[in-house]
Amino acid sequence: MSTSTTTTTRPGPGVAPSSDNPTWTPVVALSFGIAMVVLSEFLPAGVLPALAADVGVSEGTAGLAVAATAIAGAFTAPSIAVLLPRADRRTVLVTLLALAAVSNLAVAVAPSFAVLLVGRLLLGIALAGYWSFAFGAGTSAVPGKDRVVSSALAFGTSISTVVGIPVASVIGDAVGWRATFGGVAVLTALGAVVLALTLPSVPAHPTAGLRMLTAALRNRRLLAGIACVVLVAFANFTAYPYIRIAIERVDPSTTTWMLLAWGLGGAVGTVLAGVLARWLRPLAATAPLALAAALVLTAFASTVPVLAVAVVLWGLSMSMVPVFSQLWVTRVERERAESAMSLQVTAFQVAITAGSSLGGALLDGHGVRPLMLVGAAAAVAAGLGWAVLRVPRR
């Protein structure tokens, strides 16, 4: 009689796990990557006064460091899948994280504001491409868990604001903003290595590219939702690059704690959005209205307690947007989810460009209050828009 032995092997790096033994490690790695690129994008907000003084520009002009990233992202998000229709998404994601690390290093050593903007343009390419592919890669690694994957990626955003921006602000004050960007460059490079070791291969969709994008653009309901994404992102990013200035107007000594409160609100909002995502339409309508209330409170706050309530509500409401908007666009356009995601990312980047540019102009000309009120008006419009849009049931 013959005997046989059964050996169990574990999949190596880049190999998809068995469906009988799923792992969340790739999603954690993707979330860490999101945290790094989001932290990189909004890092100037935490070190804005020192950055502006060092490179010899006004604080409003320095806000263009955020706008430059968004401009590059707006062009990259819809085009990267067209340019790389058959590329393995794992390879693309790892490469984009490495590019983000290079961009942060370039900013850290930039001798002038012009060179700094070049580094920020590189970041825009990396960030938009990463956001466009991360959700699809996550749902490929853990099928059937769309809400959890969306919340996990959004949680990466929250972690970067809860920990990253307040800590970066403290480090920037202690050892300089350049050292802060250098440190983020190292962490981003580490994230690229971890992603390369943990994420399974993610083949491109057979119809990925120009054909998928043009088909998605014919979906009118999708485009209406994308317009609402533009409005709510514009609302936030007209104000967010200048949040430190708004805080210092009330009490400069509370800056770090207020940024931490914003991030903690964001962490709660991310979890809450994941729980409430089954009621997608009410969530999409309510969160922008809460953001509008937070911006109005911030505009008129004159005491620390009122400002604290405002920034917590601001962080909580805005952190819900990436969770429900990812789910909204991919539910409305299930067959072309990758293109739907790229359009959502484009909407964010266009709104960031317009919002931070207008916010900078308003700040230099009229102070911080008008830009908060402009943002609040846009948030109300977004909430009303989502309230009238129907979304397919799953």
CSV table of C-alpha atoms in Angstrom, one decimal:
chain,number,residue,atom,x,y,z
A,1,MET,CA,0.0,0.0,0.0
A,2,SER,CA,1.3,3.4,-0.9
A,3,THR,CA,1.2,6.4,1.3
A,4,SER,CA,1.0,10.0,0.3
A,5,THR,CA,1.8,13.2,2.1
A,6,THR,CA,0.2,16.5,1.7
A,7,THR,CA,2.3,19.6,2.0
A,8,THR,CA,1.0,23.1,2.4
A,9,THR,CA,2.8,25.9,0.8
A,10,ARG,CA,2.3,29.5,1.4
A,11,PRO,CA,2.1,31.8,-1.6
A,12,GLY,CA,5.1,33.9,-2.2
A,13,PRO,CA,5.3,37.6,-2.8
A,14,GLY,CA,3.0,38.8,-5.6
A,15,VAL,CA,1.1,35.5,-5.7
A,16,ALA,CA,-2.7,35.7,-5.1
A,17,PRO,CA,-3.7,33.9,-1.9
A,18,SER,CA,-6.1,30.9,-2.0
A,19,SER,CA,-9.8,31.8,-1.8
A,20,ASP,CA,-9.9,29.4,1.1
A,21,ASN,CA,-7.3,31.4,3.0
A,22,PRO,CA,-7.8,35.1,2.2
A,23,THR,CA,-5.5,37.7,3.7
A,24,TRP,CA,-6.1,41.4,4.4
A,25,THR,CA,-2.4,42.1,4.2
A,26,PRO,CA,-2.5,43.5,0.7
A,27,VAL,CA,-5.3,45.9,1.7
A,28,VAL,CA,-3.3,47.1,4.7
A,29,ALA,CA,-0.4,47.7,2.4
A,30,LEU,CA,-2.6,49.6,0.0
A,31,SER,CA,-4.0,51.7,2.8
A,32,PHE,CA,-0.5,52.5,4.0
A,33,GLY,CA,0.3,53.7,0.5
A,34,ILE,CA,-2.8,55.9,0.5
A,35,ALA,CA,-1.8,57.3,3.8
A,36,MET,CA,1.6,58.3,2.4
A,37,VAL,CA,0.4,59.9,-0.8
A,38,VAL,CA,-2.3,61.8,1.0
A,39,LEU,CA,0.1,62.9,3.7
A,40,SER,CA,2.5,64.0,1.0
A,41,GLU,CA,-0.3,66.0,-0.8
A,42,PHE,CA,-1.4,68.0,2.1
A,43,LEU,CA,1.9,68.2,4.0
A,44,PRO,CA,2.3,71.8,3.0
A,45,ALA,CA,-0.8,72.8,5.0
A,46,GLY,CA,1.0,71.7,8.2
A,47,VAL,CA,4.3,73.6,7.5
A,48,LEU,CA,2.9,76.4,5.3
A,49,PRO,CA,4.3,79.5,7.1
A,50,ALA,CA,7.8,78.1,7.4
A,51,LEU,CA,7.8,76.8,3.8
A,52,ALA,CA,6.6,80.1,2.4
A,53,ALA,CA,9.2,82.1,4.3
A,54,ASP,CA,12.1,79.8,3.3
A,55,VAL,CA,11.3,79.9,-0.4
A,56,GLY,CA,10.4,83.6,-0.4
A,57,VAL,CA,6.7,83.6,-1.4
A,58,SER,CA,3.5,84.7,0.3
A,59,GLU,CA,1.5,82.1,2.2
A,60,GLY,CA,-1.3,82.3,-0.4
A,61,THR,CA,1.2,81.6,-3.2
A,62,ALA,CA,2.7,78.8,-1.2
A,63,GLY,CA,-0.7,77.1,-1.2
A,64,LEU,CA,0.0,76.5,-4.9
A,65,ALA,CA,2.2,73.7,-3.8
A,66,VAL,CA,-1.1,71.8,-3.2
A,67,ALA,CA,-2.6,73.1,-6.4
A,68,ALA,CA,0.3,72.0,-8.5
A,69,THR,CA,-0.1,68.4,-7.3
A,70,ALA,CA,-3.8,68.5,-8.1
A,71,ILE,CA,-3.2,69.9,-11.6
A,72,ALA,CA,-0.9,67.0,-12.5
A,73,GLY,CA,-3.3,64.6,-10.9
A,74,ALA,CA,-6.3,65.9,-12.9
A,75,PHE,CA,-4.5,65.0,-16.1
A,76,THR,CA,-3.0,61.7,-14.9
A,77,ALA,CA,-6.1,60.1,-13.4
A,78,PRO,CA,-8.1,59.6,-16.7
A,79,SER,CA,-5.1,59.1,-18.9
A,80,ILE,CA,-2.9,56.5,-17.0
A,81,ALA,CA,-5.2,53.6,-17.8
A,82,VAL,CA,-5.3,54.7,-21.4
A,83,LEU,CA,-1.5,54.8,-21.6
A,84,LEU,CA,-1.1,51.6,-19.7
A,85,PRO,CA,-4.1,49.5,-20.7
A,86,ARG,CA,-2.5,46.1,-20.2
A,87,ALA,CA,0.1,46.8,-17.4
A,88,ASP,CA,-0.2,44.7,-14.3
A,89,ARG,CA,-1.8,47.0,-11.7
A,90,ARG,CA,0.5,45.7,-9.0
A,91,THR,CA,3.6,46.9,-10.9
A,92,VAL,CA,2.0,50.2,-11.7
A,93,LEU,CA,1.0,50.8,-8.0
A,94,VAL,CA,4.5,50.0,-6.7
A,95,THR,CA,6.1,52.2,-9.3
A,96,LEU,CA,3.8,55.1,-8.5
A,97,LEU,CA,4.6,54.9,-4.7
A,98,ALA,CA,8.3,55.0,-5.6
A,99,LEU,CA,7.7,58.1,-7.7
A,100,ALA,CA,5.9,59.7,-4.7
A,101,ALA,CA,9.0,59.1,-2.6
A,102,VAL,CA,11.2,60.7,-5.3
A,103,SER,CA,8.9,63.7,-5.4
A,104,ASN,CA,9.1,64.3,-1.7
A,105,LEU,CA,12.8,64.0,-1.8
A,106,ALA,CA,12.9,66.6,-4.6
A,107,VAL,CA,10.8,69.0,-2.5
A,108,ALA,CA,13.1,68.4,0.6
A,109,VAL,CA,16.1,69.6,-1.3
A,110,ALA,CA,14.4,72.2,-3.6
A,111,PRO,CA,16.6,75.4,-3.9
A,112,SER,CA,13.6,77.5,-5.1
A,113,PHE,CA,9.8,77.5,-5.3
A,114,ALA,CA,9.9,76.6,-9.0
A,115,VAL,CA,11.9,73.4,-8.3
A,116,LEU,CA,9.5,72.7,-5.4
A,117,LEU,CA,6.6,72.9,-7.8
A,118,VAL,CA,8.2,70.4,-10.1
A,119,GLY,CA,8.5,68.0,-7.3
A,120,ARG,CA,4.8,68.5,-6.4
A,121,LEU,CA,3.8,67.9,-10.1
A,122,LEU,CA,5.5,64.5,-9.9
A,123,LEU,CA,3.6,63.8,-6.7
A,124,GLY,CA,0.3,64.6,-8.6
A,125,ILE,CA,1.1,61.9,-11.2
A,126,ALA,CA,1.9,59.4,-8.5
A,127,LEU,CA,-1.1,60.2,-6.3
A,128,ALA,CA,-3.8,60.2,-9.1
A,129,GLY,CA,-2.6,57.0,-10.6
A,130,TYR,CA,-2.4,55.3,-7.2
A,131,TRP,CA,-5.9,56.4,-6.2
A,132,SER,CA,-7.3,55.3,-9.5
A,133,PHE,CA,-6.0,51.7,-9.2
A,134,ALA,CA,-5.9,51.1,-5.4
A,135,PHE,CA,-9.6,50.3,-5.0
A,136,GLY,CA,-9.7,47.8,-7.8
A,137,ALA,CA,-6.5,46.2,-6.6
A,138,GLY,CA,-8.0,45.9,-3.1
A,139,THR,CA,-11.3,44.3,-4.3
A,140,SER,CA,-9.3,42.0,-6.5
A,141,ALA,CA,-7.2,40.8,-3.5
A,142,VAL,CA,-10.3,40.5,-1.2
A,143,PRO,CA,-13.3,39.9,-3.5
A,144,GLY,CA,-16.9,40.8,-2.4
A,145,LYS,CA,-15.7,43.2,0.4
A,146,ASP,CA,-16.2,46.5,-1.4
A,147,ARG,CA,-17.4,48.5,1.6
A,148,VAL,CA,-14.6,47.2,3.8
A,149,VAL,CA,-12.0,47.9,1.2
A,150,SER,CA,-13.3,51.4,0.6
A,151,SER,CA,-13.3,52.1,4.4
A,152,ALA,CA,-9.8,50.7,4.7
A,153,LEU,CA,-8.4,53.0,2.0
A,154,ALA,CA,-10.2,56.0,3.5
A,155,PHE,CA,-8.8,55.0,6.9
A,156,GLY,CA,-5.4,55.4,5.4
A,157,THR,CA,-6.4,59.0,4.6
A,158,SER,CA,-7.6,59.5,8.2
A,159,ILE,CA,-4.4,58.0,9.7
A,160,SER,CA,-2.3,60.4,7.7
A,161,THR,CA,-4.3,63.3,9.1
A,162,VAL,CA,-4.7,62.0,12.6
A,163,VAL,CA,-1.0,61.3,13.1
A,164,GLY,CA,0.9,62.5,10.0
A,165,ILE,CA,-0.1,66.1,9.6
A,166,PRO,CA,0.0,67.1,13.4
A,167,VAL,CA,3.3,65.2,13.8
A,168,ALA,CA,4.7,66.7,10.7
A,169,SER,CA,3.7,70.1,12.0
A,170,VAL,CA,5.6,69.5,15.2
A,171,ILE,CA,8.6,68.1,13.4
A,172,GLY,CA,8.5,71.0,11.0
A,173,ASP,CA,8.6,73.5,13.9
A,174,ALA,CA,11.4,71.6,15.6
A,175,VAL,CA,13.8,70.6,12.8
A,176,GLY,CA,12.5,72.3,9.7
A,177,TRP,CA,10.0,71.6,6.9
A,178,ARG,CA,12.7,70.1,4.7
A,179,ALA,CA,13.5,67.4,7.2
A,180,THR,CA,9.8,66.6,7.4
A,181,PHE,CA,9.5,66.1,3.6
A,182,GLY,CA,12.7,64.0,3.7
A,183,GLY,CA,11.2,61.7,6.4
A,184,VAL,CA,8.0,61.3,4.5
A,185,ALA,CA,10.1,60.3,1.4
A,186,VAL,CA,11.7,57.5,3.4
A,187,LEU,CA,8.3,56.2,4.7
A,188,THR,CA,6.8,56.3,1.2
A,189,ALA,CA,9.7,54.3,-0.2
A,190,LEU,CA,9.2,51.8,2.6
A,191,GLY,CA,5.5,51.6,1.6
A,192,ALA,CA,6.5,50.8,-2.0
A,193,VAL,CA,8.7,47.9,-0.8
A,194,VAL,CA,5.9,46.5,1.4
A,195,LEU,CA,3.4,46.7,-1.4
A,196,ALA,CA,5.7,44.9,-3.8
A,197,LEU,CA,6.1,42.1,-1.3
A,198,THR,CA,2.4,41.7,-0.3
A,199,LEU,CA,0.1,42.6,-3.2
A,200,PRO,CA,-0.8,39.8,-5.6
A,201,SER,CA,-0.7,40.3,-9.3
A,202,VAL,CA,-3.6,42.4,-10.5
A,203,PRO,CA,-4.1,41.9,-14.3
A,204,ALA,CA,-5.8,44.8,-16.2
A,205,HIS,CA,-9.4,44.5,-17.1
A,206,PRO,CA,-9.8,43.2,-20.7
A,207,THR,CA,-11.5,46.4,-21.8
A,208,ALA,CA,-9.3,48.7,-19.8
A,209,GLY,CA,-8.1,51.8,-21.7
A,210,LEU,CA,-9.8,54.3,-24.0
A,211,ARG,CA,-12.8,52.1,-24.8
A,212,MET,CA,-13.7,51.7,-21.1
A,213,LEU,CA,-13.2,55.4,-20.4
A,214,THR,CA,-15.4,56.6,-23.3
A,215,ALA,CA,-18.1,54.2,-22.4
A,216,ALA,CA,-18.1,55.4,-18.8
A,217,LEU,CA,-18.3,59.0,-20.0
A,218,ARG,CA,-21.6,58.2,-21.6
A,219,ASN,CA,-23.2,57.4,-18.2
A,220,ARG,CA,-25.1,60.6,-17.4
A,221,ARG,CA,-25.9,59.5,-13.8
A,222,LEU,CA,-22.2,58.9,-13.2
A,223,LEU,CA,-21.3,62.3,-14.5
A,224,ALA,CA,-23.9,64.0,-12.3
A,225,GLY,CA,-22.3,62.3,-9.3
A,226,ILE,CA,-18.9,63.3,-10.4
A,227,ALA,CA,-20.1,66.9,-10.6
A,228,CYS,CA,-21.2,66.6,-6.9
A,229,VAL,CA,-17.7,65.2,-6.1
A,230,VAL,CA,-16.2,68.3,-7.7
A,231,LEU,CA,-18.4,70.5,-5.5
A,232,VAL,CA,-17.7,68.8,-2.2
A,233,ALA,CA,-14.0,68.5,-2.8
A,234,PHE,CA,-13.9,72.2,-3.9
A,235,ALA,CA,-15.7,73.1,-0.7
A,236,ASN,CA,-13.1,71.4,1.4
A,237,PHE,CA,-9.9,72.3,-0.5
A,238,THR,CA,-10.8,76.0,-0.8
A,239,ALA,CA,-10.3,76.0,3.0
A,240,TYR,CA,-8.1,73.0,4.0
A,241,PRO,CA,-4.7,74.2,2.8
A,242,TYR,CA,-5.1,77.2,5.1
A,243,ILE,CA,-6.5,75.4,8.1
A,244,ARG,CA,-3.4,76.2,10.2
A,245,ILE,CA,-3.8,79.9,9.5
A,246,ALA,CA,-7.5,79.7,10.5
A,247,ILE,CA,-6.5,78.0,13.8
A,248,GLU,CA,-3.7,80.5,14.5
A,249,ARG,CA,-6.2,83.4,14.1
A,250,VAL,CA,-8.0,82.1,17.2
A,251,ASP,CA,-5.1,80.8,19.3
A,252,PRO,CA,-1.7,79.9,17.8
A,253,SER,CA,-0.8,77.7,20.8
A,254,THR,CA,-3.5,75.2,20.0
A,255,THR,CA,-2.4,74.5,16.4
A,256,THR,CA,-1.0,71.0,16.9
A,257,TRP,CA,-4.0,69.9,19.1
A,258,MET,CA,-6.5,71.3,16.6
A,259,LEU,CA,-4.9,69.5,13.7
A,260,LEU,CA,-5.0,66.3,15.8
A,261,ALA,CA,-8.7,67.0,16.6
A,262,TRP,CA,-9.4,67.3,12.8
A,263,GLY,CA,-7.7,64.0,12.2
A,264,LEU,CA,-9.4,62.2,15.1
A,265,GLY,CA,-12.7,63.5,13.7
A,266,GLY,CA,-11.6,62.0,10.3
A,267,ALA,CA,-10.9,58.6,11.8
A,268,VAL,CA,-14.3,58.5,13.4
A,269,GLY,CA,-16.0,59.7,10.2
A,270,THR,CA,-14.3,57.0,8.2
A,271,VAL,CA,-15.5,54.2,10.4
A,272,LEU,CA,-19.0,55.8,10.6
A,273,ALA,CA,-19.2,56.1,6.8
A,274,GLY,CA,-18.4,52.4,6.5
A,275,VAL,CA,-21.2,51.5,8.9
A,276,LEU,CA,-23.7,53.8,7.2
A,277,ALA,CA,-22.7,53.0,3.6
A,278,ARG,CA,-25.7,50.7,3.3
A,279,TRP,CA,-27.8,53.9,3.2
A,280,LEU,CA,-25.6,55.4,0.5
A,281,ARG,CA,-27.9,58.1,-0.7
A,282,PRO,CA,-28.8,59.7,2.7
A,283,LEU,CA,-25.1,59.5,3.6
A,284,ALA,CA,-24.0,61.2,0.4
A,285,ALA,CA,-26.5,64.0,1.0
A,286,THR,CA,-25.9,64.6,4.7
A,287,ALA,CA,-22.0,64.6,4.9
A,288,PRO,CA,-21.6,67.7,2.6
A,289,LEU,CA,-24.2,69.6,4.6
A,290,ALA,CA,-22.3,68.7,7.8
A,291,LEU,CA,-19.1,70.0,6.1
A,292,ALA,CA,-20.8,73.3,5.3
A,293,ALA,CA,-21.8,73.7,8.9
A,294,ALA,CA,-18.2,73.0,10.0
A,295,LEU,CA,-16.8,75.6,7.7
A,296,VAL,CA,-19.2,78.3,8.8
A,297,LEU,CA,-18.4,77.5,12.4
A,298,THR,CA,-14.6,77.7,11.6
A,299,ALA,CA,-15.2,81.0,9.8
A,300,PHE,CA,-16.8,82.7,12.8
A,301,ALA,CA,-15.1,80.9,15.7
A,302,SER,CA,-13.6,83.2,18.2
A,303,THR,CA,-13.0,80.8,21.1
A,304,VAL,CA,-11.0,77.6,21.4
A,305,PRO,CA,-14.1,75.4,22.3
A,306,VAL,CA,-16.1,76.6,19.3
A,307,LEU,CA,-13.1,76.1,17.0
A,308,ALA,CA,-12.6,72.6,18.4
A,309,VAL,CA,-16.2,71.6,17.7
A,310,ALA,CA,-15.8,73.0,14.2
A,311,VAL,CA,-12.6,71.2,13.3
A,312,VAL,CA,-13.8,67.9,14.6
A,313,LEU,CA,-17.0,68.2,12.6
A,314,TRP,CA,-14.9,69.3,9.6
A,315,GLY,CA,-12.7,66.2,9.8
A,316,LEU,CA,-15.6,63.8,10.5
A,317,SER,CA,-17.7,65.0,7.6
A,318,MET,CA,-15.0,65.3,5.0
A,319,SER,CA,-13.5,61.9,5.8
A,320,MET,CA,-16.9,60.3,4.8
A,321,VAL,CA,-16.6,61.7,1.3
A,322,PRO,CA,-13.9,59.2,-0.1
A,323,VAL,CA,-15.8,56.3,1.4
A,324,PHE,CA,-19.2,57.0,0.0
A,325,SER,CA,-18.0,58.5,-3.3
A,326,GLN,CA,-15.9,55.4,-4.2
A,327,LEU,CA,-18.9,53.2,-3.5
A,328,TRP,CA,-21.3,55.5,-5.3
A,329,VAL,CA,-19.3,55.7,-8.6
A,330,THR,CA,-18.5,52.0,-8.7
A,331,ARG,CA,-22.1,51.1,-8.0
A,332,VAL,CA,-23.4,53.4,-10.7
A,333,GLU,CA,-20.8,52.1,-13.2
A,334,ARG,CA,-20.1,48.5,-12.1
A,335,GLU,CA,-18.8,47.2,-15.4
A,336,ARG,CA,-16.3,50.0,-15.8
A,337,ALA,CA,-15.3,50.6,-12.2
A,338,GLU,CA,-11.7,51.4,-13.0
A,339,SER,CA,-12.7,54.3,-15.3
A,340,ALA,CA,-15.3,55.4,-12.8
A,341,MET,CA,-12.7,55.6,-10.1
A,342,SER,CA,-10.3,57.5,-12.4
A,343,LEU,CA,-13.0,60.1,-13.1
A,344,GLN,CA,-13.7,60.4,-9.4
A,345,VAL,CA,-10.0,61.1,-8.8
A,346,THR,CA,-9.9,63.6,-11.6
A,347,ALA,CA,-12.9,65.4,-10.0
A,348,PHE,CA,-11.0,65.6,-6.7
A,349,GLN,CA,-7.9,66.9,-8.3
A,350,VAL,CA,-9.7,69.5,-10.5
A,351,ALA,CA,-11.5,70.7,-7.3
A,352,ILE,CA,-8.3,70.8,-5.3
A,353,THR,CA,-6.7,72.9,-8.0
A,354,ALA,CA,-9.5,75.4,-8.2
A,355,GLY,CA,-10.2,75.4,-4.5
A,356,SER,CA,-6.7,75.9,-3.2
A,357,SER,CA,-6.0,78.5,-5.9
A,358,LEU,CA,-9.1,80.5,-5.1
A,359,GLY,CA,-8.5,80.0,-1.4
A,360,GLY,CA,-5.0,81.5,-1.7
A,361,ALA,CA,-6.3,84.5,-3.6
A,362,LEU,CA,-9.0,85.1,-1.1
A,363,LEU,CA,-6.6,84.7,1.8
A,364,ASP,CA,-4.1,87.2,0.4
A,365,GLY,CA,-6.8,89.7,-0.5
A,366,HIS,CA,-9.5,89.3,2.2
A,367,GLY,CA,-8.4,87.0,4.9
A,368,VAL,CA,-9.4,83.5,6.0
A,369,ARG,CA,-13.2,84.0,6.6
A,370,PRO,CA,-14.4,84.5,3.0
A,371,LEU,CA,-12.7,81.3,1.8
A,372,MET,CA,-14.4,79.3,4.5
A,373,LEU,CA,-17.8,80.7,3.5
A,374,VAL,CA,-17.2,80.0,-0.2
A,375,GLY,CA,-16.4,76.5,0.7
A,376,ALA,CA,-19.6,76.2,2.8
A,377,ALA,CA,-21.7,77.3,-0.1
A,378,ALA,CA,-20.2,74.7,-2.5
A,379,ALA,CA,-20.7,72.0,0.2
A,380,VAL,CA,-24.4,72.8,0.4
A,381,ALA,CA,-24.8,72.6,-3.4
A,382,ALA,CA,-23.1,69.1,-3.3
A,383,GLY,CA,-25.4,67.9,-0.6
A,384,LEU,CA,-28.5,69.0,-2.5
A,385,GLY,CA,-27.2,67.4,-5.7
A,386,TRP,CA,-26.7,64.0,-4.1
A,387,ALA,CA,-30.1,64.3,-2.4
A,388,VAL,CA,-31.8,64.2,-5.8
A,389,LEU,CA,-29.6,61.6,-7.5
A,390,ARG,CA,-30.7,58.0,-7.3
A,391,VAL,CA,-28.3,55.2,-6.9
A,392,PRO,CA,-28.8,51.5,-7.9
A,393,ARG,CA,-29.3,49.0,-5.2
A,394,ARG,CA,-26.7,46.3,-4.8
